[in-house]
XYZ file of N, CA, C and O in Angstrom:
704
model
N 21.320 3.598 -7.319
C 20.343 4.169 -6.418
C 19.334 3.105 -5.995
O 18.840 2.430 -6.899
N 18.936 2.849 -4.627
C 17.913 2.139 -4.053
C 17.192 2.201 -4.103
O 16.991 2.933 -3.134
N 15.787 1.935 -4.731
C 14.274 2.158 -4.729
C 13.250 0.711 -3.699
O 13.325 -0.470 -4.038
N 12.777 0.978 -3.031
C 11.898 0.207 -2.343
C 10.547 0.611 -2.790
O 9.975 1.700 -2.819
N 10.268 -0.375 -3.068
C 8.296 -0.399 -3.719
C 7.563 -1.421 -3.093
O 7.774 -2.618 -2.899
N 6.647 -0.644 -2.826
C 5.303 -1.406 -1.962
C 4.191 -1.374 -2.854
O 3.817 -0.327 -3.381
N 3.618 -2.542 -3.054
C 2.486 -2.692 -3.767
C 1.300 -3.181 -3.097
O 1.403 -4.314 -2.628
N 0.307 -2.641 -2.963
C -0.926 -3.283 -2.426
C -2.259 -3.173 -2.668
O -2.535 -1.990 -2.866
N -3.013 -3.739 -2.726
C -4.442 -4.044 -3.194
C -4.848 -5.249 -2.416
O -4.295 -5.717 -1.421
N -6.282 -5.815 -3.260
C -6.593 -6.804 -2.548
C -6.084 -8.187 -3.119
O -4.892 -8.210 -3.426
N -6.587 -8.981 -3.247
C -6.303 -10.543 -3.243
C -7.019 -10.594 -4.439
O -8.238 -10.425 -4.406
N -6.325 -10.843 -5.694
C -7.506 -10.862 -7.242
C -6.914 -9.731 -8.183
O -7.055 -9.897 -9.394
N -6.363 -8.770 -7.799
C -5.965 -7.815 -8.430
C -4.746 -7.949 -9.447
O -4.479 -7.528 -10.572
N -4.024 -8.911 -8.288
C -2.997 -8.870 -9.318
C -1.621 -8.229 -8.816
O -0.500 -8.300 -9.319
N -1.981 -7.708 -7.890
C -0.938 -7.169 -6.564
C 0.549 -8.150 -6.756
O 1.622 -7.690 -7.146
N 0.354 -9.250 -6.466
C 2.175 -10.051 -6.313
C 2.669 -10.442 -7.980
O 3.779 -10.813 -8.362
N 1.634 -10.250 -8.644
C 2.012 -10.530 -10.162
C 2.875 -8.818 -10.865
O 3.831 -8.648 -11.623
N 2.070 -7.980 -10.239
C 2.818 -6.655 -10.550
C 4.538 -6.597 -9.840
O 5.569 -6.473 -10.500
N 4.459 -6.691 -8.746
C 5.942 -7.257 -8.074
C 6.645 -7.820 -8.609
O 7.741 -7.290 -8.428
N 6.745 -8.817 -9.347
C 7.049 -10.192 -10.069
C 7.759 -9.543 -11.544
O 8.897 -9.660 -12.000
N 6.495 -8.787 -12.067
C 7.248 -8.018 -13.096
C 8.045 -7.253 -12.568
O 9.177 -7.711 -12.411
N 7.828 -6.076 -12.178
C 8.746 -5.144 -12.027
C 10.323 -5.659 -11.683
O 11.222 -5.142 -12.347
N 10.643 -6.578 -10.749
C 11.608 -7.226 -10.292
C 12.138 -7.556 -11.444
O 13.276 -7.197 -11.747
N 11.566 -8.100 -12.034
C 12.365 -8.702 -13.888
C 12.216 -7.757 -14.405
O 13.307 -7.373 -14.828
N 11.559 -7.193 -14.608
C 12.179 -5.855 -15.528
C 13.230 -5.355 -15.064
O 14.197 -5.379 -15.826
N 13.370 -4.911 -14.077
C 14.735 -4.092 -13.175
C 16.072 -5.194 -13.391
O 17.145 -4.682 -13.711
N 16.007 -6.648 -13.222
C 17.046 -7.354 -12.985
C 17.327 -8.286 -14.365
O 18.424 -8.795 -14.596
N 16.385 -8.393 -15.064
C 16.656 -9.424 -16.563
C 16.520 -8.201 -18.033
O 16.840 -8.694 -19.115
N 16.110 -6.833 -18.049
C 16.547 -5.954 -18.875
C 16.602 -4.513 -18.344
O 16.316 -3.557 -19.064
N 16.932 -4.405 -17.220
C 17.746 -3.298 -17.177
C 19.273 -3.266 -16.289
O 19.916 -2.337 -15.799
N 19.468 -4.583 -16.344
C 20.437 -4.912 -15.699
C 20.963 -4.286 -14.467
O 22.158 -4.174 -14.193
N 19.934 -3.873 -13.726
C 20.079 -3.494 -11.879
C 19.559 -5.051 -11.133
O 19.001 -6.060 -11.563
N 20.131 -4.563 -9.674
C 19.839 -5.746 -9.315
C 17.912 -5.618 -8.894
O 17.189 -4.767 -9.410
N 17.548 -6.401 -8.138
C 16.127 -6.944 -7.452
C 16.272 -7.998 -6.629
O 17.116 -8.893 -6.589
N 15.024 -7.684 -5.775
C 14.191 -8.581 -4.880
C 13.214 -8.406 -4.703
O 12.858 -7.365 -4.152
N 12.202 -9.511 -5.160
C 10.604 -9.334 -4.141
C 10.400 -10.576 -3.316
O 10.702 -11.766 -3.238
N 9.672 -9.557 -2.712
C 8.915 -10.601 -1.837
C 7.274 -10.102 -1.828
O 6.738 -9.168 -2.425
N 6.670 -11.196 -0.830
C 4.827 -10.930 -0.998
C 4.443 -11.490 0.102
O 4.983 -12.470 0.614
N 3.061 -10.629 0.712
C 2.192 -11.201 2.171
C 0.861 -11.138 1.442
O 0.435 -10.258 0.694
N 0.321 -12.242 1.822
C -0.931 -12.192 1.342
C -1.956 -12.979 2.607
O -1.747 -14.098 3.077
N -2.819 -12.266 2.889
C -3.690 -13.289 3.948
C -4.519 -14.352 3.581
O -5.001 -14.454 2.452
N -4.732 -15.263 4.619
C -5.271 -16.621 4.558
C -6.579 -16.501 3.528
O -6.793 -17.408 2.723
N -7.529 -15.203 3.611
C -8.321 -14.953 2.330
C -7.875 -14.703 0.958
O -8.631 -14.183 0.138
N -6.982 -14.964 0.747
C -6.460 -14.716 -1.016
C -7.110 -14.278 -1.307
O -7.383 -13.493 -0.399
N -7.950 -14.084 -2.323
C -9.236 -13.001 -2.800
C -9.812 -12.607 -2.055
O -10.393 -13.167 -1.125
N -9.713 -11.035 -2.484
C -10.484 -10.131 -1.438
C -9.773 -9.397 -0.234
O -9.893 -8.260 0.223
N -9.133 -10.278 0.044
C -8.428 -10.150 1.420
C -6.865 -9.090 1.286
O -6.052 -9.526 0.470
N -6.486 -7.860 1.989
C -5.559 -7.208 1.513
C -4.372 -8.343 0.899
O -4.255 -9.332 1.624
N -3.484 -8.330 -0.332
C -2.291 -8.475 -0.327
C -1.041 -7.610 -0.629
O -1.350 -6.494 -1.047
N -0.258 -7.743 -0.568
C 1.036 -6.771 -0.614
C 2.222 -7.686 -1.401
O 2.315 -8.910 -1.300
N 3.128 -6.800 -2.226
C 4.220 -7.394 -2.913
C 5.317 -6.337 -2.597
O 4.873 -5.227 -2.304
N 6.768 -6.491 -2.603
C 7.430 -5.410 -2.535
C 8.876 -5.758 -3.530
O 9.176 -6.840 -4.036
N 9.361 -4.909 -3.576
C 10.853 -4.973 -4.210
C 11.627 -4.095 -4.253
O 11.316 -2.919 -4.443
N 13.000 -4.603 -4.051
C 13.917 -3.740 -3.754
C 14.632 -3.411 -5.043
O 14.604 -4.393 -5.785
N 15.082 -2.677 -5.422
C 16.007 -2.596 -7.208
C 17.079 -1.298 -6.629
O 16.793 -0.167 -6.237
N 18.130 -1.847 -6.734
C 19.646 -1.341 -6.594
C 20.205 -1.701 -8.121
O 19.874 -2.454 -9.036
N 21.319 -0.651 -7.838
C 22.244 -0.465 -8.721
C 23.693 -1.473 -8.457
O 24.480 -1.703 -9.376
N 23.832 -1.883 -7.390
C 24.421 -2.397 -6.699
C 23.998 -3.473 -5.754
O 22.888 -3.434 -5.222
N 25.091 -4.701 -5.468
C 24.273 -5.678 -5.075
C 23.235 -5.336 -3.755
O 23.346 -4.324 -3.063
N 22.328 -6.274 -3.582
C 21.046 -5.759 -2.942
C 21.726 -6.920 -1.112
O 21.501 -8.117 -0.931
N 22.293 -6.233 -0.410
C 22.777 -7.066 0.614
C 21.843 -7.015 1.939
O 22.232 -7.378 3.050
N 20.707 -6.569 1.684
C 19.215 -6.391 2.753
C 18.513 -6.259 2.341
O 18.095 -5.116 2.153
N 17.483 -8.040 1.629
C 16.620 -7.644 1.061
C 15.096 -7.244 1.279
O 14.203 -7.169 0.435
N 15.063 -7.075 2.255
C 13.987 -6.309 3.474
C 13.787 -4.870 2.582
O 14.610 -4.205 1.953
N 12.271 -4.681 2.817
C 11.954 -3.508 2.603
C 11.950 -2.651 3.918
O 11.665 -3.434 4.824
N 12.031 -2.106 4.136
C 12.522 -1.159 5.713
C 11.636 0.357 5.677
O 10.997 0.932 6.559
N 11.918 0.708 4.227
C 10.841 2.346 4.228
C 10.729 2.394 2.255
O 11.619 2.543 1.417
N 9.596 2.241 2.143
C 9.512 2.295 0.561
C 9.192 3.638 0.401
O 8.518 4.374 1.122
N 9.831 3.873 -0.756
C 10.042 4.979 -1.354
C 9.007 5.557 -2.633
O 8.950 6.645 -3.205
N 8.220 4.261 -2.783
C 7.431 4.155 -3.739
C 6.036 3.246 -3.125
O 6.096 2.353 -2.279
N 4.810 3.752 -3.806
C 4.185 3.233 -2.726
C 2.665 2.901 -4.134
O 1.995 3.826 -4.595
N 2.525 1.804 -4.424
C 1.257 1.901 -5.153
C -0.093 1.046 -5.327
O -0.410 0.072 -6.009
N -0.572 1.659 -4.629
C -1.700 1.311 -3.488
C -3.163 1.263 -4.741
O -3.385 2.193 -5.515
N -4.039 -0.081 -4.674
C -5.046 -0.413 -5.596
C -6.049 -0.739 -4.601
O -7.039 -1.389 -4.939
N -5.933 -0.460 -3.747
C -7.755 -0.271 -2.809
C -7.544 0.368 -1.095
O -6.617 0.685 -0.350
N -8.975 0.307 -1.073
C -8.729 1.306 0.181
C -7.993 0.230 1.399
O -7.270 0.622 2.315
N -8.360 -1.093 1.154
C -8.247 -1.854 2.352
C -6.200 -1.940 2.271
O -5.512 -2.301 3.226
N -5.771 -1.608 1.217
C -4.024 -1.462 1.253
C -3.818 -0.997 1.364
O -2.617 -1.026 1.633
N -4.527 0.397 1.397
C -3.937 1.719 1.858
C -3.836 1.635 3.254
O -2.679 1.686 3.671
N -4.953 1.491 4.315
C -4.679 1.551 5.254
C -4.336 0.472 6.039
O -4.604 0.557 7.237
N -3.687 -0.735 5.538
C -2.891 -1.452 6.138
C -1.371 -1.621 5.255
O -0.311 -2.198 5.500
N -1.752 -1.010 4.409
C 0.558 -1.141 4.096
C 0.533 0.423 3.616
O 1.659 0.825 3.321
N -0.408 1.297 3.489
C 0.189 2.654 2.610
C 0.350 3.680 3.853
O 1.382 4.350 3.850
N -0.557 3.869 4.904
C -1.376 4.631 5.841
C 0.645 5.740 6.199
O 0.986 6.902 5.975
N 1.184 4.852 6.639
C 2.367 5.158 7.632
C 3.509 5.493 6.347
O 4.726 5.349 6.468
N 2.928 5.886 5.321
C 4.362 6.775 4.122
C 5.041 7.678 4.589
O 4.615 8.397 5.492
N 6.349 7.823 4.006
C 6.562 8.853 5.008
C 6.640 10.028 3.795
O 6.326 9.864 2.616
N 7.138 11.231 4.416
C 6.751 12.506 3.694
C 7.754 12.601 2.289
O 7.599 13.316 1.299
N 8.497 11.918 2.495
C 9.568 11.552 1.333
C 8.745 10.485 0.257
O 9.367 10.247 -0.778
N 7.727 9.983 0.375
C 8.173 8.783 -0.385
C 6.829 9.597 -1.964
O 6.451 10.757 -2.129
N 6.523 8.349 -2.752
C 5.792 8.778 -4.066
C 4.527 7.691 -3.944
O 4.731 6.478 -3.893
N 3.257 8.259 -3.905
C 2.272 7.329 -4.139
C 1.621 7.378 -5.054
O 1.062 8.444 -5.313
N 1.412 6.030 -6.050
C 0.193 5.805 -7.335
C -1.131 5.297 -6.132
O -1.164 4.444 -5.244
N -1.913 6.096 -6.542
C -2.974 5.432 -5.954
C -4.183 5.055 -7.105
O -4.173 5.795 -8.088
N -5.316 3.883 -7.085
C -6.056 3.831 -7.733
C -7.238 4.888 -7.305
O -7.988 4.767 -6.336
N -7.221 5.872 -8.191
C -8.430 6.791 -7.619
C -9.615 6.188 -7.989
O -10.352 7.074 -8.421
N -10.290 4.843 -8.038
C -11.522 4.520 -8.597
C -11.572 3.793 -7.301
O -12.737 3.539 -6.996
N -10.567 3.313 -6.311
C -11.056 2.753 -5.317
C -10.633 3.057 -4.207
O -11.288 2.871 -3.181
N -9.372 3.617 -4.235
C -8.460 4.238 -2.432
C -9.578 5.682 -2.470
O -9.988 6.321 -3.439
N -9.836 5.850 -1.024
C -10.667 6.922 -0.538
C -9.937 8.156 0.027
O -10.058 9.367 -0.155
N -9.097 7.347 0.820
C -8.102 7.997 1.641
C -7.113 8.967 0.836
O -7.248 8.916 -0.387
N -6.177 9.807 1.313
C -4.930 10.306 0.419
C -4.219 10.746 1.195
O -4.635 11.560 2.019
N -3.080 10.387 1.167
C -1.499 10.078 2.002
C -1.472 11.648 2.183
O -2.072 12.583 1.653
N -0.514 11.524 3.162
C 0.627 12.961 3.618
C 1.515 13.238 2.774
O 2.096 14.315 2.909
N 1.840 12.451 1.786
C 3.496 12.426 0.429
C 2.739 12.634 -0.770
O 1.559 12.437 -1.061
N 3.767 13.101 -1.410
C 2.994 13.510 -2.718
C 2.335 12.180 -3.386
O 2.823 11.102 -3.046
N 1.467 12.185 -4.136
C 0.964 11.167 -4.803
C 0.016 11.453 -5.908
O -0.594 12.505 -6.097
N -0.013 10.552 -6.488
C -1.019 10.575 -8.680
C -1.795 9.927 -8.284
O -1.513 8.835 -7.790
N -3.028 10.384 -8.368
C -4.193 9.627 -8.614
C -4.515 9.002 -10.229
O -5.111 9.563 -11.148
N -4.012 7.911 -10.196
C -4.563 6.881 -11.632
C -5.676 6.023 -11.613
O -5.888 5.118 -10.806
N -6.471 6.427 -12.698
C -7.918 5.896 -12.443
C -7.640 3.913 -13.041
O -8.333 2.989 -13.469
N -6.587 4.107 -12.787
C -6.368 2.453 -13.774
C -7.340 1.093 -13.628
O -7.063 0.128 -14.341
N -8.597 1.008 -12.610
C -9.773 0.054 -12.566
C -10.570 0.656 -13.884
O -10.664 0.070 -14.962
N -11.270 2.293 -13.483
C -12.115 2.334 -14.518
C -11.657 2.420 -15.932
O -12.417 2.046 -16.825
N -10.269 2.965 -16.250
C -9.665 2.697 -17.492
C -9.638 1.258 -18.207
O -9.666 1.034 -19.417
N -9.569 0.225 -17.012
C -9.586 -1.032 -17.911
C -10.477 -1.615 -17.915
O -10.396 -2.659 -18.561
N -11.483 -1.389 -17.399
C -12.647 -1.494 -17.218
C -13.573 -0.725 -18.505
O -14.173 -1.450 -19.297
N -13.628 0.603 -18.625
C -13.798 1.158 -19.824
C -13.343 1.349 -21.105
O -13.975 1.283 -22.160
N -11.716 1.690 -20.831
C -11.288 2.091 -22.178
C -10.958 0.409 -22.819
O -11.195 0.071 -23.979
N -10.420 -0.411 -21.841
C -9.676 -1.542 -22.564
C -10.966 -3.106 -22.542
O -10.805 -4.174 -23.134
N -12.558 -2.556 -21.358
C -12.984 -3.568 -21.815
C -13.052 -4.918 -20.403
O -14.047 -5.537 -20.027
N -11.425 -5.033 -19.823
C -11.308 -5.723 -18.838
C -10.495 -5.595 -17.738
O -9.277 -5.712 -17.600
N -11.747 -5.231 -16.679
C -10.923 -4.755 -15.467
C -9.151 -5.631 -15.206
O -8.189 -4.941 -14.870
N -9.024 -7.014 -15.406
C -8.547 -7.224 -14.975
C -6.906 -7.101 -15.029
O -6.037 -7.337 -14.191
N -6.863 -6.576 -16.534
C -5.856 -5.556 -16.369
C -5.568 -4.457 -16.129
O -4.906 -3.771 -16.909
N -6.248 -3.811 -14.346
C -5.964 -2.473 -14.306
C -4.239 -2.444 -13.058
O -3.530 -1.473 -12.791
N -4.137 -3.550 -12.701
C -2.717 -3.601 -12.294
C -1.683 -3.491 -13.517
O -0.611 -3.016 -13.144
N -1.731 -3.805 -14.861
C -0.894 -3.559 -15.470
C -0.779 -2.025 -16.294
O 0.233 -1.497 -16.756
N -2.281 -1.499 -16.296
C -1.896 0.034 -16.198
C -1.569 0.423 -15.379
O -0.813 1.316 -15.763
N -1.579 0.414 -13.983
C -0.991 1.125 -13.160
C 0.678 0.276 -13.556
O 1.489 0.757 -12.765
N 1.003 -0.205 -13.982
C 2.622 -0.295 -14.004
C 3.177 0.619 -14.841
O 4.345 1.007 -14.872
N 2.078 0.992 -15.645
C 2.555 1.637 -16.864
C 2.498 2.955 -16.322
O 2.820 3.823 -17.134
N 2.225 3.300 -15.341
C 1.809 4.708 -14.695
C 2.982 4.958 -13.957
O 3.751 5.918 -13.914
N 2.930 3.706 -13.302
C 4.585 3.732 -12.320
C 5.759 4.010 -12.901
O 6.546 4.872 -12.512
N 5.918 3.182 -13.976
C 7.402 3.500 -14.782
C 7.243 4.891 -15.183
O 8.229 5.512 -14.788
N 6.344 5.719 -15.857
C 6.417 7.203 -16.358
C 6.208 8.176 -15.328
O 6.690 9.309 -15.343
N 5.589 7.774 -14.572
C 5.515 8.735 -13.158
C 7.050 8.763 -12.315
O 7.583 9.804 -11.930
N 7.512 7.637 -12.163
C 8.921 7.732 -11.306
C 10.263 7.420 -11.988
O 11.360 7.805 -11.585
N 9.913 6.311 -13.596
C 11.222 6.183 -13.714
C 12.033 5.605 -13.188
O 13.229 5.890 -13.256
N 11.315 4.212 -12.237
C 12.155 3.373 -11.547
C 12.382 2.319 -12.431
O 13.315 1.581 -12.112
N 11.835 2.074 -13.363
C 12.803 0.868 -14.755
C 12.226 1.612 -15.898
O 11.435 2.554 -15.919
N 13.002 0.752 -17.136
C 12.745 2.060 -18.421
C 11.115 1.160 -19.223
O 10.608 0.050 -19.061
N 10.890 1.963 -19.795
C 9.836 1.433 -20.974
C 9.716 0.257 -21.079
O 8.877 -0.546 -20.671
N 11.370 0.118 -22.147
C 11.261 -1.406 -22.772
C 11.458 -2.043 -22.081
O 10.994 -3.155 -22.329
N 12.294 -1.919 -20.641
C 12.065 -2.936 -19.819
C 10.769 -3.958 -19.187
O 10.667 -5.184 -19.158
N 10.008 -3.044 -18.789
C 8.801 -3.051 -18.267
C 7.502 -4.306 -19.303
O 6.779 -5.269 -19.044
N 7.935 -3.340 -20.677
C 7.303 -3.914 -21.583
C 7.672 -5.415 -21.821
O 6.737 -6.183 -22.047
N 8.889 -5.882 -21.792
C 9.223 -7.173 -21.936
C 9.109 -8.255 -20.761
O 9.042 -9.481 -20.848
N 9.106 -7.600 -19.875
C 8.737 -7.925 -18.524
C 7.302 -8.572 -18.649
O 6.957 -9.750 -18.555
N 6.754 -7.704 -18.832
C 5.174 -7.861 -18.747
C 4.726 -9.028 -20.267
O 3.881 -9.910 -20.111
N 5.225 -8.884 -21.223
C 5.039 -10.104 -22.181
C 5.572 -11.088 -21.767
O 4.872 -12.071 -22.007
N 6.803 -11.414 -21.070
C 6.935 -12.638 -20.531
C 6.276 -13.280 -19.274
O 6.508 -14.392 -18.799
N 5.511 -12.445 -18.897
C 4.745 -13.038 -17.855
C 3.251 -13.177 -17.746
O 2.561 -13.851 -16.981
N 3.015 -12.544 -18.498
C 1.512 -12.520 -19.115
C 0.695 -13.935 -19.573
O 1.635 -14.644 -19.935
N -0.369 -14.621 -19.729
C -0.479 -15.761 -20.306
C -0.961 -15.301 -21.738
O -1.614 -14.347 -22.161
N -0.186 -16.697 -22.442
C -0.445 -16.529 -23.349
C -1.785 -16.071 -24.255
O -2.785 -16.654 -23.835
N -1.964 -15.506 -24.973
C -2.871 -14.829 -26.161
C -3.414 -13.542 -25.314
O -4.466 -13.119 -25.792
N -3.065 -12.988 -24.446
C -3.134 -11.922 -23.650
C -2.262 -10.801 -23.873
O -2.444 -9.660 -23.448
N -1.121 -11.288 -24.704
C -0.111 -10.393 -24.965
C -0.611 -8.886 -25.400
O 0.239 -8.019 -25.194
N -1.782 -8.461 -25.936
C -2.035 -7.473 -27.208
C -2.453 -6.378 -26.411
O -2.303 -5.156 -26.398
N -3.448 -7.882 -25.273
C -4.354 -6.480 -24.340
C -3.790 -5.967 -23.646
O -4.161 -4.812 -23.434
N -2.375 -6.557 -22.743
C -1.586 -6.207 -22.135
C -0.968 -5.418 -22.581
O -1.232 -4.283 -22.186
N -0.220 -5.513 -23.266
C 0.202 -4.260 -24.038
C -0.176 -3.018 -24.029
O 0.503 -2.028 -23.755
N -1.518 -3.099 -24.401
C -2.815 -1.555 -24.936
C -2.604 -1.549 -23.165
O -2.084 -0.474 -22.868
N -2.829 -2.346 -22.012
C -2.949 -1.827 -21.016
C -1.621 -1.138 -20.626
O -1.641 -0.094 -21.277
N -0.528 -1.170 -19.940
C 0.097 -0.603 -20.195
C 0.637 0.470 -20.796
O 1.257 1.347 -20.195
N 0.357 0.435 -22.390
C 1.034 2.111 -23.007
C -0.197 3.076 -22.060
O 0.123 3.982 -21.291
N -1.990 2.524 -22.396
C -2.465 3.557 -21.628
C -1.730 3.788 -20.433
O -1.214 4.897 -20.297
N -1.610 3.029 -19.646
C -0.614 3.533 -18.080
C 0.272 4.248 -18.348
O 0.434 5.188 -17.570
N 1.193 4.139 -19.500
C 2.039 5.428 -19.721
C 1.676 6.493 -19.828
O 2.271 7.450 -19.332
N 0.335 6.600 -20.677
C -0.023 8.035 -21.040
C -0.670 8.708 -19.732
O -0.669 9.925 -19.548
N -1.135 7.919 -18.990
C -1.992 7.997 -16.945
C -0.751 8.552 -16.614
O -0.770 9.732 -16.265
N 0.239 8.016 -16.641
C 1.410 8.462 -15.755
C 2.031 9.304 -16.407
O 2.497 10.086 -15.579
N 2.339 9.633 -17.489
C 2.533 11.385 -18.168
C 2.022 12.381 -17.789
O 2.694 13.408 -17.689
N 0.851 12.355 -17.512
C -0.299 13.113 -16.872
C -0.128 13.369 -15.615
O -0.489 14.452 -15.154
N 0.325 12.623 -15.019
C 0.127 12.743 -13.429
C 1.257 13.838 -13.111
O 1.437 14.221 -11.955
């Protein structure tokens, strides 16, 4: 089965690093295929960026995102330049601590800024709770995938918090 995922936030978040995982999780332990790719504007911080990926079961022979099916949007300024036009089919995580807006398609509001911000201490892993929200909310790669994913890409001595960020994203995305 084909899943297309759009990721967007701003420039700092962490937006093409969430892409990055997911893609390895899907293609180095769950053995489906992947592709990402990423747009980011000439403002890198601050400035909207976007990551996407494709994960088939089968080889991936267009690796263009065309209509994502998955959509998980970390500020208002990504929403309305990569989320705005979802279509009524697709699934949106949104960060409810910063998107204002709320799509036409079904979608979870995950508070994953003020969670890592509060519960874990440092905002700057609230892209990796929202991954953890994504995998239990849709089920587009498994657990342990995700999880190994995210320790191999993490910098080092970060491993622990990452972690705690994440399972919370599981329990965000149980909920939702």
């Amino acid at each position: 089965m084909r899943h297309e995922i759009r990721f967007s936030g701003y420039g700092g978040q962490g937006i093409i690093l969430s892409a990055v995982i997911l893609g390895r999780a899907a293609a180095l332990y769950d053995g489906k295929y992947a592709v990402q790719t990423q747009v980011y504007g000439p403002e890198a911080r601050g400035g909207a960026s976007m990551g996407q990926v494709v994960i088939d079961d089968t080889p991936i022979l267009y690796p263009e995102v065309t209509e994502p099916d998955i959509y998980v949007i970390m500020s208002q300024q990504g929403f309305e330049k990569y989320g705005i036009r979802a279509g009524e089919d697709a699934v949106m995580l949104i960060d409810a601590d910063l998107v204002r807006s709320r799509p036409t398609c079904r979608y979870y509001e995950i508070p994953a800024t003020s969670e890592a911000k509060g519960t874990l201490g440092r905002e700057i892993v609230a892209n990796i709770v929202m991954m953890g929200a994504l995998v239990t909310a849709t089920g587009v790669v498994s657990r342990e995938a995700i999880e190994r994913a995210v320790l191999d890409s993490v910098p080092k001595g970060t491993e622990e918090l990452n972690l705690k960020a994440l399972k919370r994203g599981f329990e965000l995305g149980e909920r939702a």
